[in-house]
PDB file of C-alpha atoms in Angstrom:
ATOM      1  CA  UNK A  30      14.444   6.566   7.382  1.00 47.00           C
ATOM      2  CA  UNK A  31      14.064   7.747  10.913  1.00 45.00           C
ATOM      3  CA  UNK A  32      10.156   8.177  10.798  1.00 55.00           C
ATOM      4  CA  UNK A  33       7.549   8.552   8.496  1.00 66.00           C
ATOM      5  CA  UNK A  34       5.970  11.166   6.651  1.00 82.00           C
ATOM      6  CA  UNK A  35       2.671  10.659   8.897  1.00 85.00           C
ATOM      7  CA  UNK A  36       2.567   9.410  12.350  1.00 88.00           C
ATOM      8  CA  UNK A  37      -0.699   8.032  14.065  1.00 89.00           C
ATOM      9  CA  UNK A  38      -1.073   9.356  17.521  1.00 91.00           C
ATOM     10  CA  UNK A  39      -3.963   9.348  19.669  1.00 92.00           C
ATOM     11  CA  UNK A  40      -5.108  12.956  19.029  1.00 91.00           C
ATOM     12  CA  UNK A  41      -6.474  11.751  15.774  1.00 94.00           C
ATOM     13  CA  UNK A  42      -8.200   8.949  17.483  1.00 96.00           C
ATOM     14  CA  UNK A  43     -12.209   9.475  16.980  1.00 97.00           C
ATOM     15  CA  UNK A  44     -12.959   6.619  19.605  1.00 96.00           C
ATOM     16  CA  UNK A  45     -15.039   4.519  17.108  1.00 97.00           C
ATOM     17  CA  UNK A  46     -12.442   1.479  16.114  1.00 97.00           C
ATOM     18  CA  UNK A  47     -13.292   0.734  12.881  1.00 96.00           C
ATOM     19  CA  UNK A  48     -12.742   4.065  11.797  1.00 96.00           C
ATOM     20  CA  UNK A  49      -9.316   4.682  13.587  1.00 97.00           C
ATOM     21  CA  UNK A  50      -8.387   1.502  12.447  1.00 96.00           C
ATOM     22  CA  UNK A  51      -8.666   2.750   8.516  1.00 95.00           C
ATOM     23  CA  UNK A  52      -7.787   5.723   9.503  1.00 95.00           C
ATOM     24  CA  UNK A  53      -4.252   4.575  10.391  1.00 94.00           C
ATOM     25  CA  UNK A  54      -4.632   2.167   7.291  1.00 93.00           C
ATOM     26  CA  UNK A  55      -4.568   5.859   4.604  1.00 91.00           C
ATOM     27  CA  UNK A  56      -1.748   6.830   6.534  1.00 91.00           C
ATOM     28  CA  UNK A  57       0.617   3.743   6.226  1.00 90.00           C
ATOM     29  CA  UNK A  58      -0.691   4.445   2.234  1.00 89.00           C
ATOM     30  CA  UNK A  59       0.384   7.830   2.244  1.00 88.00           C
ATOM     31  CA  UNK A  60       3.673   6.997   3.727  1.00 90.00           C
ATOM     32  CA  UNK A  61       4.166   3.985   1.161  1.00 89.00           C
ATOM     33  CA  UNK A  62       3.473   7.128  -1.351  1.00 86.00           C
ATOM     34  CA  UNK A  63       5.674   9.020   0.076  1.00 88.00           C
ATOM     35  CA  UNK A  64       8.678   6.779   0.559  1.00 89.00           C
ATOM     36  CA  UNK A  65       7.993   5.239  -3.275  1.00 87.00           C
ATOM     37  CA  UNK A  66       8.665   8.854  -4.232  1.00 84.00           C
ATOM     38  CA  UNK A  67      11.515   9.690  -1.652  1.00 85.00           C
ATOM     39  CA  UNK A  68      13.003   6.626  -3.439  1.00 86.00           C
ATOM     40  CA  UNK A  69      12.852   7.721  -6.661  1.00 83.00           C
ATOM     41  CA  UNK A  70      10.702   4.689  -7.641  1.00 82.00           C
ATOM     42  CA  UNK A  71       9.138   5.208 -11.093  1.00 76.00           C
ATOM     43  CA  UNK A  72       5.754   6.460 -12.155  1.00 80.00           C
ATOM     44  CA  UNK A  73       4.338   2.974 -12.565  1.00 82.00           C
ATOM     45  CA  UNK A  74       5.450   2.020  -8.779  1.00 85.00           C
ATOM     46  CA  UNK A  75       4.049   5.218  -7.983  1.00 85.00           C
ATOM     47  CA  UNK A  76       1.118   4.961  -9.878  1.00 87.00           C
ATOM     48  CA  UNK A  77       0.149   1.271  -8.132  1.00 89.00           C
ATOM     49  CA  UNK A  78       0.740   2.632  -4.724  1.00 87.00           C
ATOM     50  CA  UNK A  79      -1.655   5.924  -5.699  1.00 87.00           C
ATOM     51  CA  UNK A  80      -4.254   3.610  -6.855  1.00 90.00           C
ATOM     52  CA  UNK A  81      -3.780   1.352  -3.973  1.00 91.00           C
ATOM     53  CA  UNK A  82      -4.565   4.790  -2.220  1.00 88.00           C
ATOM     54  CA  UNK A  83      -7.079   5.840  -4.245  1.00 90.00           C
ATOM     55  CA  UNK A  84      -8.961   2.672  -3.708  1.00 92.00           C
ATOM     56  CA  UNK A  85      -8.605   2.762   0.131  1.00 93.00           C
ATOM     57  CA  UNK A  86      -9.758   5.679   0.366  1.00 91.00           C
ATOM     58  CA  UNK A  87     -13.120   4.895  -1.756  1.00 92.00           C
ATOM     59  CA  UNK A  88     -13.739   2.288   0.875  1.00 94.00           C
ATOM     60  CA  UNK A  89     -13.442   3.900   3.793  1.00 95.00           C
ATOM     61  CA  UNK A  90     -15.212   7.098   2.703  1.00 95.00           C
ATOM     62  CA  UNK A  91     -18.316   4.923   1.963  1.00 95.00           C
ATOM     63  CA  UNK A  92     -18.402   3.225   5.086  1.00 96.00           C
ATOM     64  CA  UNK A  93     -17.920   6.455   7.004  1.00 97.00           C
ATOM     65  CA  UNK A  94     -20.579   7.592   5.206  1.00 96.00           C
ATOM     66  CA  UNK A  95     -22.994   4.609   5.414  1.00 97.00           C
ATOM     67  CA  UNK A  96     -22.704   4.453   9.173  1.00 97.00           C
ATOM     68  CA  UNK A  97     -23.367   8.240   9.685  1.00 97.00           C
ATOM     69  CA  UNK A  98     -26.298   8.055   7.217  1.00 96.00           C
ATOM     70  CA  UNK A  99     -27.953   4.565   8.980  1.00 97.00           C
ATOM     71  CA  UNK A 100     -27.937   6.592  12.195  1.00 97.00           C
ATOM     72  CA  UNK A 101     -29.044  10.093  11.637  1.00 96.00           C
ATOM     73  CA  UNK A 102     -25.834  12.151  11.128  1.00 97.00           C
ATOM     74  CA  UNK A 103     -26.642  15.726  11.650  1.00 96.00           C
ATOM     75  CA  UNK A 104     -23.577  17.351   9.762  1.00 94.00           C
ATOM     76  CA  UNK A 105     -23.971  14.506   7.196  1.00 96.00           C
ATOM     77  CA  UNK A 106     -23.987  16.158   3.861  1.00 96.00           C
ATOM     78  CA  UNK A 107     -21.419  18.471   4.938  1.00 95.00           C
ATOM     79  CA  UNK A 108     -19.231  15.444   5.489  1.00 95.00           C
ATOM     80  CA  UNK A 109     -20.212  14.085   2.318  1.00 96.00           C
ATOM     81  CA  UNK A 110     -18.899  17.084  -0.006  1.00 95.00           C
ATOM     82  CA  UNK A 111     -15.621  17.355   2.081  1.00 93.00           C
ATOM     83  CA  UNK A 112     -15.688  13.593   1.052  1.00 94.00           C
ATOM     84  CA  UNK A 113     -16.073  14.128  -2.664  1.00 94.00           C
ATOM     85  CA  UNK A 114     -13.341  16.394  -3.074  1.00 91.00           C
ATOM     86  CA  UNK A 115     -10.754  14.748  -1.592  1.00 89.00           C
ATOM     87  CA  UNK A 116     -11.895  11.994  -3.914  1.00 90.00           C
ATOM     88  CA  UNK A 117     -11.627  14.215  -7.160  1.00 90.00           C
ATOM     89  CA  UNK A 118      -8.576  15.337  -6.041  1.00 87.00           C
ATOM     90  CA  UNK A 119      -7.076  11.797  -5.826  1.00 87.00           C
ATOM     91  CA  UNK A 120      -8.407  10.970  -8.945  1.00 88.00           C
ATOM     92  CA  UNK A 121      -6.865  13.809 -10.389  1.00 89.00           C
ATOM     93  CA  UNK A 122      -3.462  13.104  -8.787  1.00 87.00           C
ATOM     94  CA  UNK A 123      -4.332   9.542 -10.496  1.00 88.00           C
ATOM     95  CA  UNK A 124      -5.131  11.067 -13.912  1.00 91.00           C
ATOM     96  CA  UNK A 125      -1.818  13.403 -13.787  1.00 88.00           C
ATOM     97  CA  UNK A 126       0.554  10.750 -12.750  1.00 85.00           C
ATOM     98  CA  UNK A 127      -0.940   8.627 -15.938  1.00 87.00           C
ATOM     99  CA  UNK A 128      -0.347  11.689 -18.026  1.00 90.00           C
ATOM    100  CA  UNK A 129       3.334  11.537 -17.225  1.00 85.00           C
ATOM    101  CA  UNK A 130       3.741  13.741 -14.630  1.00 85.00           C
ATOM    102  CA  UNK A 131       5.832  13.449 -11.922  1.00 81.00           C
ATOM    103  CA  UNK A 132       4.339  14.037  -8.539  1.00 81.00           C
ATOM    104  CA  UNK A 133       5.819  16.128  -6.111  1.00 81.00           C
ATOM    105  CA  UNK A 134       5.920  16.091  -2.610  1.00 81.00           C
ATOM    106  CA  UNK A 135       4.132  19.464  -2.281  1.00 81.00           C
ATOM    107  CA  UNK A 136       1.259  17.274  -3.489  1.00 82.00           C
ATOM    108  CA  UNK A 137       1.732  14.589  -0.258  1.00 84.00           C
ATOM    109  CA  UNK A 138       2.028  17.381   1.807  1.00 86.00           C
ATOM    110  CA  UNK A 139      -1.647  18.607   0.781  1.00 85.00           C
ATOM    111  CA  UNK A 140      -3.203  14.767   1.434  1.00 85.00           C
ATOM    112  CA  UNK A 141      -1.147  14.791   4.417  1.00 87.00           C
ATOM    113  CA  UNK A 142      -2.289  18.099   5.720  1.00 88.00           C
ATOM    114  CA  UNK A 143      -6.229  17.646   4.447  1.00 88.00           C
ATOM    115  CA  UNK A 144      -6.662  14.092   6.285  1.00 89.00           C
ATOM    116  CA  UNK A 145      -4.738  15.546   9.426  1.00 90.00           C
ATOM    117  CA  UNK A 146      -6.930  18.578   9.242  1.00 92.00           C
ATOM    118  CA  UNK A 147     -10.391  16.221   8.599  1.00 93.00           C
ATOM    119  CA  UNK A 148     -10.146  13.934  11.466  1.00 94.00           C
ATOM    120  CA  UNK A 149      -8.993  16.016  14.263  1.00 93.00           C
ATOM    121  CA  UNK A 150     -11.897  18.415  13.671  1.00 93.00           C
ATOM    122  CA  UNK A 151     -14.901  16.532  10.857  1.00 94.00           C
ATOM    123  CA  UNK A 152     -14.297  13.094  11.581  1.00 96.00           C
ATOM    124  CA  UNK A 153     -14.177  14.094  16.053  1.00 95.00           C
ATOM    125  CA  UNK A 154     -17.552  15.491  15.481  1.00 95.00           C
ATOM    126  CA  UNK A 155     -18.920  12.021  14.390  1.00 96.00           C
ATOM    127  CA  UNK A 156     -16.650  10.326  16.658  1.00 96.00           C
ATOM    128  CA  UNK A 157     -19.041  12.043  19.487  1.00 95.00           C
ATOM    129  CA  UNK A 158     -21.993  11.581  17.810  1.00 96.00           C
ATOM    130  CA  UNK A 159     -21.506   7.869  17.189  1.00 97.00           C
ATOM    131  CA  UNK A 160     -20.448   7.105  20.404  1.00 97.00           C
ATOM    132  CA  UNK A 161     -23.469   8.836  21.683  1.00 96.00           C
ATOM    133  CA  UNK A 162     -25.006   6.333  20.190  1.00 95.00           C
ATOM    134  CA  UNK A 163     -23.625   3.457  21.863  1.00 95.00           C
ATOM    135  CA  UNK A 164     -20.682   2.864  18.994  1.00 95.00           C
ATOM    136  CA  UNK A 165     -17.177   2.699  20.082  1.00 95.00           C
TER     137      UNK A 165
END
């Protein structure tokens, strides 16, 4: 394969490191996903890189969401909801895979475009914010 499904480039940097440095992390994920798929790897190799998503994803949520909290986010429970439904919506990719169901790409395309969509414009407001703060 030429490329990827998702390429990191630096319009979805939000200048804080940590946080472009998982950021990059959910999209080598989502391209794992996406090439398990494009392979026509079973559900259970599909399933273990969705989880391995899934869990990711938990992670770096929190910590977004622990930093933003510890220093006075203004747009912080905003950020939150957007936050827990991209986590139900995992799970439920999680839950429909284990049912049998095949995932389709129509399904990485909607991860793909939500994440793309949540850091250039949600995740740049903190990026402002934090480095207003002296983080980088």
């Amino acid at each position: 394969r030429v490329m990827g499904f998702m390429e990191w480039n630096s319009d979805l940097s939000v200048n804080v490191r940590k946080f472009d440095d998982q950021h990059k992390k959910l999209l080598n994920l989502i391209n794992s996903l996406y090439d398990a798929m494009l392979d026509g790897e079973g559900n259970e190799i599909v399933g273990m890189v969705l989880h391995a998503l899934a869990l990711y994803t938990a992670t770096h949520l929190v910590e977004e969401e622990k930093m933003l909290q510890a220093h006075g986010y203004p747009g912080f429970s905003t950020h939150k909801m957007q936050h827990d439904k991209l986590t139900a919506n995992v799970y439920a990719l999680q839950a429909n895979l284990a049912s049998g169901e095949t995932l389709s790409v129509s399904v990485l395309e909607f991860l793909r475009d939500w994440l793309l969509k949540h850091i250039q414009v949600e995740d740049k407001r903190y990026g402002v914010f934090l480095n207003s703060k002296g983080i980088t």
